[in-house]
mmCIF file of C-alpha atoms in Angstrom:
data_model
loop_
_atom_site.group_PDB
_atom_site.id
_atom_site.type_symbol
_atom_site.label_atom_id
_atom_site.label_comp_id
_atom_site.label_asym_id
_atom_site.label_seq_id
_atom_site.Cartn_x
_atom_site.Cartn_y
_atom_site.Cartn_z
ATOM 1 C CA MET J 1 17.130 8.031 37.378
ATOM 2 C CA SER J 2 18.276 5.927 34.356
ATOM 3 C CA SER J 3 19.768 8.025 31.678
ATOM 4 C CA THR J 4 20.570 5.392 28.984
ATOM 5 C CA ILE J 5 18.504 2.566 27.765
ATOM 6 C CA GLY J 6 21.258 0.276 29.045
ATOM 7 C CA ASP J 7 20.654 1.464 32.497
ATOM 8 C CA LEU J 8 16.880 1.353 32.105
ATOM 9 C CA GLY J 9 16.962 -2.199 30.729
ATOM 10 C CA GLU J 10 14.879 -3.761 27.931
ATOM 11 C CA PHE J 11 11.664 -4.282 29.838
ATOM 12 C CA GLY J 12 11.950 -0.959 31.497
ATOM 13 C CA LEU J 13 12.288 0.676 28.147
ATOM 14 C CA ILE J 14 9.281 -1.168 26.791
ATOM 15 C CA ALA J 15 7.219 -0.169 29.651
ATOM 16 C CA ARG J 16 8.286 3.519 29.444
ATOM 17 C CA VAL J 17 7.568 3.796 25.848
ATOM 18 C CA THR J 18 4.537 1.519 25.357
ATOM 19 C CA ALA J 19 2.590 3.707 27.984
ATOM 20 C CA ARG J 20 2.476 6.691 25.612
ATOM 21 C CA PHE J 21 0.255 4.736 22.953
ATOM 22 C CA PRO J 22 -3.474 5.019 23.119
ATOM 23 C CA GLU J 23 -6.026 2.305 22.670
ATOM 24 C CA THR J 24 -8.118 2.340 19.320
ATOM 25 C CA ASP J 25 -11.328 0.475 18.375
ATOM 26 C CA ASP J 26 -9.181 -1.683 15.940
ATOM 27 C CA VAL J 27 -7.095 -3.146 18.751
ATOM 28 C CA ILE J 28 -8.460 -6.116 20.797
ATOM 29 C CA LEU J 29 -5.135 -6.738 22.725
ATOM 30 C CA GLY J 30 -2.305 -4.311 22.666
ATOM 31 C CA PRO J 31 1.299 -4.423 24.007
ATOM 32 C CA GLY J 32 2.218 -6.580 26.950
ATOM 33 C CA ASP J 33 1.441 -10.236 25.734
ATOM 34 C CA ASP J 34 3.287 -12.565 23.457
ATOM 35 C CA ALA J 35 1.387 -11.105 20.494
ATOM 36 C CA ALA J 36 -1.162 -8.417 19.870
ATOM 37 C CA ILE J 37 -4.796 -9.096 18.572
ATOM 38 C CA VAL J 38 -6.055 -6.618 15.975
ATOM 39 C CA SER J 39 -9.574 -6.891 14.469
ATOM 40 C CA ALA J 40 -9.967 -7.602 10.845
ATOM 41 C CA ALA J 41 -13.701 -7.023 10.381
ATOM 42 C CA ASP J 42 -13.707 -7.893 6.512
ATOM 43 C CA GLN J 43 -11.425 -11.072 6.725
ATOM 44 C CA ARG J 44 -8.353 -9.361 5.118
ATOM 45 C CA VAL J 45 -5.296 -7.562 6.518
ATOM 46 C CA VAL J 46 -3.269 -5.117 4.568
ATOM 47 C CA ALA J 47 0.407 -5.437 5.633
ATOM 48 C CA SER J 48 3.656 -3.563 4.864
ATOM 49 C CA THR J 49 7.059 -3.188 6.365
ATOM 50 C CA ASP J 50 9.944 -0.686 6.081
ATOM 51 C CA VAL J 51 13.488 -0.475 7.866
ATOM 52 C CA LEU J 52 15.060 2.796 8.761
ATOM 53 C CA VAL J 53 18.937 2.717 9.339
ATOM 54 C CA GLU J 54 21.050 5.325 10.852
ATOM 55 C CA GLY J 55 23.240 7.018 8.236
ATOM 56 C CA ARG J 56 21.069 5.636 5.409
ATOM 57 C CA HIS J 57 17.503 6.885 6.073
ATOM 58 C CA PHE J 58 18.180 9.322 8.742
ATOM 59 C CA ARG J 59 21.091 11.209 10.518
ATOM 60 C CA LEU J 60 20.988 12.160 14.228
ATOM 61 C CA ASP J 61 22.623 15.658 13.423
ATOM 62 C CA TRP J 62 19.788 16.426 10.991
ATOM 63 C CA SER J 63 16.816 15.063 12.512
ATOM 64 C CA SER J 64 15.511 14.756 15.965
ATOM 65 C CA ALA J 65 14.162 11.674 17.693
ATOM 66 C CA ARG J 66 10.659 12.967 17.191
ATOM 67 C CA ASP J 67 11.265 13.673 13.610
ATOM 68 C CA ILE J 68 12.505 10.158 13.072
ATOM 69 C CA GLY J 69 9.349 8.718 14.860
ATOM 70 C CA HIS J 70 7.192 10.800 12.620
ATOM 71 C CA LYS J 71 9.001 9.599 9.584
ATOM 72 C CA ALA J 72 9.005 5.978 10.550
ATOM 73 C CA VAL J 73 5.232 6.062 10.741
ATOM 74 C CA ALA J 74 4.590 8.061 7.662
ATOM 75 C CA GLN J 75 6.474 5.935 5.337
ATOM 76 C CA ASN J 76 4.690 2.837 6.365
ATOM 77 C CA ALA J 77 1.078 4.296 6.590
ATOM 78 C CA ALA J 78 1.643 5.885 3.069
ATOM 79 C CA ASP J 79 2.145 2.291 1.833
ATOM 80 C CA ILE J 80 -1.216 1.101 3.321
ATOM 81 C CA ALA J 81 -3.018 4.261 1.862
ATOM 82 C CA ALA J 82 -1.625 3.465 -1.463
ATOM 83 C CA MET J 83 -3.554 0.206 -1.346
ATOM 84 C CA GLY J 84 -6.764 2.049 -0.731
ATOM 85 C CA ALA J 85 -6.788 1.118 2.982
ATOM 86 C CA ARG J 86 -6.422 2.856 6.395
ATOM 87 C CA THR J 87 -3.810 1.906 8.780
ATOM 88 C CA THR J 88 -5.038 0.177 11.959
ATOM 89 C CA ALA J 89 -1.778 -0.830 13.972
ATOM 90 C CA LEU J 90 1.889 -0.719 13.935
ATOM 91 C CA LEU J 91 4.482 -3.063 15.184
ATOM 92 C CA ILE J 92 7.861 -1.384 15.790
ATOM 93 C CA GLY J 93 11.283 -2.967 16.221
ATOM 94 C CA LEU J 94 14.110 -0.921 17.759
ATOM 95 C CA ALA J 95 17.714 -2.007 17.527
ATOM 96 C CA ALA J 96 19.918 0.517 19.306
ATOM 97 C CA PRO J 97 23.276 0.970 21.191
ATOM 98 C CA LYS J 98 22.859 0.455 25.041
ATOM 99 C CA ASP J 99 24.268 3.994 25.542
ATOM 100 C CA LEU J 100 21.386 5.561 23.611
ATOM 101 C CA PRO J 101 19.740 8.048 25.982
ATOM 102 C CA VAL J 102 16.407 7.170 27.341
ATOM 103 C CA ALA J 103 15.207 10.590 26.517
ATOM 104 C CA TRP J 104 16.043 9.941 22.876
ATOM 105 C CA ALA J 105 13.724 6.762 23.038
ATOM 106 C CA GLU J 106 10.974 8.768 24.699
ATOM 107 C CA ASP J 107 11.058 11.578 22.143
ATOM 108 C CA PHE J 108 11.025 8.910 19.255
ATOM 109 C CA ALA J 109 7.956 7.474 20.817
ATOM 110 C CA GLU J 110 6.422 10.847 21.137
ATOM 111 C CA GLY J 111 6.978 11.385 17.500
ATOM 112 C CA VAL J 112 5.391 7.938 16.705
ATOM 113 C CA ARG J 113 2.306 8.822 18.936
ATOM 114 C CA GLU J 114 1.690 12.209 17.164
ATOM 115 C CA GLU J 115 2.020 10.651 13.839
ATOM 116 C CA CYS J 116 -0.206 7.762 14.779
ATOM 117 C CA ALA J 117 -2.918 10.394 15.932
ATOM 118 C CA ALA J 118 -2.713 12.014 12.370
ATOM 119 C CA VAL J 119 -3.207 8.571 10.804
ATOM 120 C CA GLY J 120 -5.731 7.214 13.284
ATOM 121 C CA CYS J 121 -3.696 4.017 14.426
ATOM 122 C CA THR J 122 -1.713 2.966 17.343
ATOM 123 C CA VAL J 123 1.348 0.838 18.212
ATOM 124 C CA VAL J 124 0.340 -2.692 19.399
ATOM 125 C CA GLY J 125 3.888 -4.240 19.932
ATOM 126 C CA GLY J 126 7.210 -4.804 18.667
ATOM 127 C CA ASP J 127 10.735 -5.755 19.803
ATOM 128 C CA THR J 128 14.012 -4.153 21.248
ATOM 129 C CA VAL J 129 17.429 -5.459 20.681
ATOM 130 C CA GLY J 130 20.993 -4.312 21.085
ATOM 131 C CA SER J 131 22.805 -3.180 18.199
ATOM 132 C CA ALA J 132 25.839 -0.957 17.256
ATOM 133 C CA THR J 133 23.758 0.752 14.487
ATOM 134 C CA LEU J 134 20.524 2.499 15.330
ATOM 135 C CA THR J 135 17.777 0.754 13.339
ATOM 136 C CA VAL J 136 14.146 1.244 13.191
ATOM 137 C CA SER J 137 11.763 -1.468 11.766
ATOM 138 C CA VAL J 138 8.007 -0.876 11.315
ATOM 139 C CA THR J 139 5.219 -3.224 10.304
ATOM 140 C CA ALA J 140 1.986 -1.586 9.399
ATOM 141 C CA LEU J 141 -1.430 -3.353 9.288
ATOM 142 C CA GLY J 142 -4.364 -2.006 7.608
ATOM 143 C CA SER J 143 -7.919 -2.451 6.643
ATOM 144 C CA LEU J 144 -9.879 -2.119 3.506
ATOM 145 C CA ASP J 145 -13.179 -1.625 5.408
ATOM 146 C CA GLY J 146 -14.991 -3.845 2.955
ATOM 147 C CA ALA J 147 -13.571 -2.056 -0.133
ATOM 148 C CA CYS J 148 -11.455 -3.441 -2.966
ATOM 149 C CA SER J 149 -7.707 -3.094 -2.884
ATOM 150 C CA VAL J 150 -6.020 -0.929 -5.434
ATOM 151 C CA ARG J 151 -2.931 -2.571 -6.911
ATOM 152 C CA ARG J 152 -0.030 -1.537 -9.184
ATOM 153 C CA SER J 153 -1.261 -3.892 -11.838
ATOM 154 C CA GLY J 154 -4.556 -2.362 -13.024
ATOM 155 C CA ALA J 155 -3.657 0.660 -15.012
ATOM 156 C CA ARG J 156 -5.001 0.535 -18.710
ATOM 157 C CA PRO J 157 -4.312 2.567 -21.744
ATOM 158 C CA GLY J 158 -6.285 5.848 -21.791
ATOM 159 C CA ASP J 159 -6.240 6.120 -17.966
ATOM 160 C CA ARG J 160 -5.123 9.469 -16.551
ATOM 161 C CA ILE J 161 -2.311 9.639 -14.138
ATOM 162 C CA ALA J 162 -2.825 11.924 -11.150
ATOM 163 C CA VAL J 163 -0.911 12.684 -7.920
ATOM 164 C CA THR J 164 -1.575 14.196 -4.578
ATOM 165 C CA GLY J 165 0.648 15.378 -1.815
ATOM 166 C CA PRO J 166 4.182 17.069 -1.995
ATOM 167 C CA LEU J 167 6.682 16.170 -4.715
ATOM 168 C CA GLY J 168 10.235 17.180 -4.598
ATOM 169 C CA LEU J 169 10.401 18.857 -1.350
ATOM 170 C CA SER J 170 12.013 16.075 0.496
ATOM 171 C CA ALA J 171 14.637 15.591 -2.185
ATOM 172 C CA ALA J 172 15.311 19.412 -2.025
ATOM 173 C CA GLY J 173 15.414 19.261 1.818
ATOM 174 C CA LEU J 174 18.324 16.419 1.470
ATOM 175 C CA ALA J 175 20.317 18.533 -0.730
ATOM 176 C CA LEU J 176 19.926 21.596 1.623
ATOM 177 C CA PHE J 177 21.296 19.570 4.378
ATOM 178 C CA GLN J 178 24.235 18.367 2.069
ATOM 179 C CA GLU J 179 25.078 21.831 1.381
ATOM 180 C CA GLY J 180 24.815 23.164 5.020
ATOM 181 C CA LEU J 181 21.731 25.484 4.095
ATOM 182 C CA ALA J 182 19.126 23.892 6.268
ATOM 183 C CA ASP J 183 18.932 26.733 8.713
ATOM 184 C CA GLU J 184 18.152 29.333 5.980
ATOM 185 C CA ASP J 185 14.474 30.692 6.159
ATOM 186 C CA ALA J 186 14.017 29.856 2.442
ATOM 187 C CA ALA J 187 14.828 26.184 3.247
ATOM 188 C CA ARG J 188 12.034 25.761 5.890
ATOM 189 C CA ALA J 189 9.476 24.017 3.887
ATOM 190 C CA ALA J 190 11.907 21.675 2.170
ATOM 191 C CA VAL J 191 13.781 20.777 5.326
ATOM 192 C CA ALA J 192 10.516 20.090 7.222
ATOM 193 C CA GLU J 193 9.223 17.793 4.543
ATOM 194 C CA HIS J 194 12.540 15.763 4.704
ATOM 195 C CA ARG J 195 12.463 15.566 8.342
ATOM 196 C CA ARG J 196 8.667 14.799 8.559
ATOM 197 C CA PRO J 197 6.895 13.655 5.302
ATOM 198 C CA GLY J 198 3.230 14.568 5.171
ATOM 199 C CA PRO J 199 1.525 11.860 3.116
ATOM 200 C CA PRO J 200 -2.084 12.530 2.196
ATOM 201 C CA TYR J 201 -3.313 9.407 4.025
ATOM 202 C CA ALA J 202 -6.985 9.936 3.574
ATOM 203 C CA GLN J 203 -6.489 10.408 -0.214
ATOM 204 C CA GLY J 204 -5.802 6.621 -0.624
ATOM 205 C CA PRO J 205 -9.220 5.224 0.288
ATOM 206 C CA ARG J 206 -10.848 8.277 -1.392
ATOM 207 C CA ALA J 207 -9.010 7.314 -4.761
ATOM 208 C CA ALA J 208 -10.300 3.768 -4.239
ATOM 209 C CA LEU J 209 -13.844 4.815 -3.915
ATOM 210 C CA ALA J 210 -13.396 7.151 -6.962
ATOM 211 C CA GLY J 211 -12.552 4.054 -9.115
ATOM 212 C CA ALA J 212 -8.665 4.242 -9.275
ATOM 213 C CA HIS J 213 -7.327 1.445 -11.388
ATOM 214 C CA ALA J 214 -3.696 1.480 -9.935
ATOM 215 C CA MET J 215 -1.950 3.409 -7.122
ATOM 216 C CA LEU J 216 1.254 3.561 -5.232
ATOM 217 C CA ASP J 217 3.087 6.107 -2.940
ATOM 218 C CA VAL J 218 6.072 7.954 -4.278
ATOM 219 C CA SER J 219 8.932 6.944 -1.994
ATOM 220 C CA ASP J 220 11.685 6.453 -4.667
ATOM 221 C CA GLY J 221 10.990 9.105 -7.380
ATOM 222 C CA LEU J 222 7.893 9.653 -9.600
ATOM 223 C CA VAL J 223 9.384 8.371 -12.703
ATOM 224 C CA GLN J 224 10.697 5.208 -10.860
ATOM 225 C CA ASP J 225 7.617 4.517 -8.988
ATOM 226 C CA LEU J 226 5.268 5.102 -11.999
ATOM 227 C CA GLY J 227 7.549 2.640 -13.769
ATOM 228 C CA HIS J 228 6.486 0.095 -11.189
ATOM 229 C CA ILE J 229 2.812 0.614 -12.152
ATOM 230 C CA ALA J 230 3.715 0.433 -15.864
ATOM 231 C CA ALA J 231 5.697 -2.812 -15.539
ATOM 232 C CA ALA J 232 2.929 -4.415 -13.307
ATOM 233 C CA SER J 233 0.180 -3.373 -15.665
ATOM 234 C CA GLY J 234 2.098 -3.941 -19.086
ATOM 235 C CA VAL J 235 1.616 -0.482 -20.190
ATOM 236 C CA GLY J 236 3.501 2.865 -20.756
ATOM 237 C CA VAL J 237 3.079 6.102 -18.813
ATOM 238 C CA ASP J 238 3.774 9.603 -20.213
ATOM 239 C CA ILE J 239 4.129 12.551 -17.698
ATOM 240 C CA ARG J 240 3.644 16.158 -18.760
ATOM 241 C CA ARG J 241 6.035 18.596 -17.399
ATOM 242 C CA ASP J 242 3.582 21.529 -17.915
ATOM 243 C CA ALA J 243 1.046 19.759 -15.677
ATOM 244 C CA LEU J 244 3.556 19.828 -12.594
ATOM 245 C CA ASP J 245 3.300 22.946 -10.551
ATOM 246 C CA PRO J 246 6.256 23.372 -8.031
ATOM 247 C CA ALA J 247 5.155 24.424 -4.578
ATOM 248 C CA PRO J 248 6.550 27.989 -3.516
ATOM 249 C CA GLY J 249 8.728 26.120 -0.827
ATOM 250 C CA LEU J 250 10.368 24.019 -3.585
ATOM 251 C CA LEU J 251 11.131 27.033 -5.770
ATOM 252 C CA ALA J 252 12.653 28.766 -2.752
ATOM 253 C CA ALA J 253 14.827 25.717 -1.956
ATOM 254 C CA VAL J 254 16.046 25.484 -5.486
ATOM 255 C CA GLU J 255 16.986 28.938 -5.677
ATOM 256 C CA LEU J 256 19.215 28.539 -2.620
ATOM 257 C CA LEU J 257 20.741 25.444 -4.181
ATOM 258 C CA ALA J 258 21.313 27.162 -7.539
ATOM 259 C CA ALA J 259 23.500 29.749 -5.660
ATOM 260 C CA THR J 260 25.843 26.865 -4.403
ATOM 261 C CA GLY J 261 26.121 25.026 -7.673
ATOM 262 C CA HIS J 262 24.458 22.024 -6.348
ATOM 263 C CA PRO J 263 23.056 20.004 -9.191
ATOM 264 C CA ALA J 264 19.578 20.120 -7.670
ATOM 265 C CA GLY J 265 19.908 23.848 -8.363
ATOM 266 C CA GLY J 266 19.570 23.332 -12.095
ATOM 267 C CA ALA J 267 23.160 24.313 -13.319
ATOM 268 C CA GLY J 268 21.926 27.658 -14.794
ATOM 269 C CA ARG J 269 18.493 26.359 -16.020
ATOM 270 C CA PRO J 270 15.289 28.164 -15.003
ATOM 271 C CA LEU J 271 14.353 27.666 -11.360
ATOM 272 C CA ARG J 272 11.076 26.252 -12.314
ATOM 273 C CA GLU J 273 12.542 23.743 -14.764
ATOM 274 C CA ALA J 274 14.978 22.614 -11.931
ATOM 275 C CA ALA J 275 12.143 22.309 -9.362
ATOM 276 C CA ILE J 276 10.170 20.030 -11.923
ATOM 277 C CA ASP J 277 13.243 17.875 -12.347
ATOM 278 C CA LEU J 278 13.162 17.336 -8.404
ATOM 279 C CA MET J 279 9.509 16.576 -8.601
ATOM 280 C CA ILE J 280 10.038 13.987 -11.359
ATOM 281 C CA THR J 281 13.092 12.270 -9.692
ATOM 282 C CA GLY J 282 13.029 13.196 -5.995
ATOM 283 C CA GLY J 283 11.797 10.662 -3.489
ATOM 284 C CA GLU J 284 10.656 10.384 0.134
ATOM 285 C CA ASP J 285 7.754 12.614 -0.059
ATOM 286 C CA HIS J 286 5.300 9.823 0.037
ATOM 287 C CA ALA J 287 2.887 11.650 -2.108
ATOM 288 C CA LEU J 288 0.268 9.254 -3.884
ATOM 289 C CA ALA J 289 0.134 8.486 -7.686
ATOM 290 C CA ALA J 290 -2.805 6.783 -9.377
ATOM 291 C CA ALA J 291 -4.240 5.762 -12.621
ATOM 292 C CA PHE J 292 -7.899 6.904 -12.958
ATOM 293 C CA PRO J 293 -10.231 5.687 -15.752
ATOM 294 C CA PRO J 294 -11.024 8.603 -18.332
ATOM 295 C CA GLU J 295 -14.710 8.632 -17.111
ATOM 296 C CA ALA J 296 -13.834 8.914 -13.289
ATOM 297 C CA ALA J 297 -12.924 12.310 -11.883
ATOM 298 C CA PRO J 298 -10.042 12.117 -9.333
ATOM 299 C CA PRO J 299 -11.040 13.333 -5.995
ATOM 300 C CA ASP J 300 -10.451 16.986 -5.044
ATOM 301 C CA GLY J 301 -6.947 17.440 -4.116
ATOM 302 C CA TRP J 302 -5.552 15.295 -7.077
ATOM 303 C CA SER J 303 -3.768 16.783 -10.006
ATOM 304 C CA VAL J 304 -3.805 15.104 -13.430
ATOM 305 C CA ILE J 305 -0.202 14.993 -14.732
ATOM 306 C CA GLY J 306 -0.134 12.452 -17.549
ATOM 307 C CA ALA J 307 -1.679 9.457 -19.194
ATOM 308 C CA VAL J 308 -1.324 5.630 -19.508
ATOM 309 C CA ARG J 309 -0.550 4.426 -23.039
ATOM 310 C CA GLU J 310 0.228 1.236 -24.708
ATOM 311 C CA ALA J 311 3.452 -0.129 -23.924
ATOM 312 C CA ALA J 312 6.317 0.610 -26.425
ATOM 313 C CA PRO J 313 8.009 -2.756 -27.193
ATOM 314 C CA ASP J 314 11.605 -1.507 -27.089
ATOM 315 C CA GLY J 315 11.206 1.949 -25.399
ATOM 316 C CA PRO J 316 11.050 3.220 -21.844
ATOM 317 C CA ARG J 317 8.066 2.291 -19.723
ATOM 318 C CA VAL J 318 7.891 5.984 -18.537
ATOM 319 C CA THR J 319 8.276 9.005 -20.654
ATOM 320 C CA VAL J 320 8.351 12.787 -19.905
ATOM 321 C CA ASP J 321 6.548 14.732 -22.823
ATOM 322 C CA GLY J 322 7.007 11.726 -25.000
ATOM 323 C CA ARG J 323 10.839 11.416 -24.443
ATOM 324 C CA PRO J 324 12.939 9.069 -22.089
ATOM 325 C CA PRO J 325 13.471 10.909 -18.764
ATOM 326 C CA ALA J 326 16.762 12.579 -18.037
ATOM 327 C CA GLY J 327 16.984 11.012 -14.622
ATOM 328 C CA GLY J 328 15.673 8.014 -12.711
ATOM 329 C CA GLY J 329 14.996 7.572 -8.841
ATOM 330 C CA TRP J 330 16.474 5.909 -6.005
ATOM 331 C CA ASP J 331 17.823 2.400 -5.747
ATOM 332 C CA HIS J 332 19.262 1.197 -2.474
ATOM 333 C CA PHE J 333 21.655 -1.235 -4.317
ATOM 334 C CA GLY J 334 22.049 1.009 -7.348
ATOM 335 C CA ARG J 335 22.441 4.863 -7.175
#
């Protein structure tokens, strides 16, 4: 029995992995041909892609293969949801060393399959290639099902900013791993969110139907991502700290971090304030943030946390309680 993907070979690996993925109504032709065929009933396809690199987006000593499969699907399907669409199909590229165990690839595929089941999509193809660095590339396809897309550029002064989904937990989970505290009971919720983000997929289309003017998923931090809406829309955004309500798991994680002196623990500040800092600057939770017109109530599950204002000519695009934020978000070529 083959123990590594080098022993199994490229085509043996493809056959072993693709057998796990189900058929769905959106797929006309799945894996096995030169290209897949996916239906596009309303003549439009929503598309997004992400790359996950070992050591940059995941660590094998922190996350299992199944965790990484879940995460690869989640961060792509969240982008589709943020357009007001539902994900229909995925294309996955895997670049891996030839000594990667077959069992790892199978567990990764199982994580992909499980998250696809939560999303309602499937894998229709991809590619495999040898590489010294384990890398996963995912392209997600989606359908608007006849609805209008929700872009970043539609926010208007007077709109309310609302969010749905977890904020700050993934960033807290990362800090707990860095401090060697991931196995503590109080770390459980944050570590789980870091390993397997839980985007609120269905809330994207719901927000679109509710009349959202602009929307995106929070992957690089709330302040930074709302800055993208502000820049695209030519407006300013103000967040209210008192409207942010840290989850119990986030407060527990911050309390652990405070005991170690980690900056995410707040450096002597009240735990709630430190937790709100993580909600404002942390990323990779893949929550959704949207601008809703004042006359439209956000769907159940959304919380209003701020407002859209006129852009200040020389000021920051995003403020917190009317002041420049103390921190930003993630930038692959910056921070």
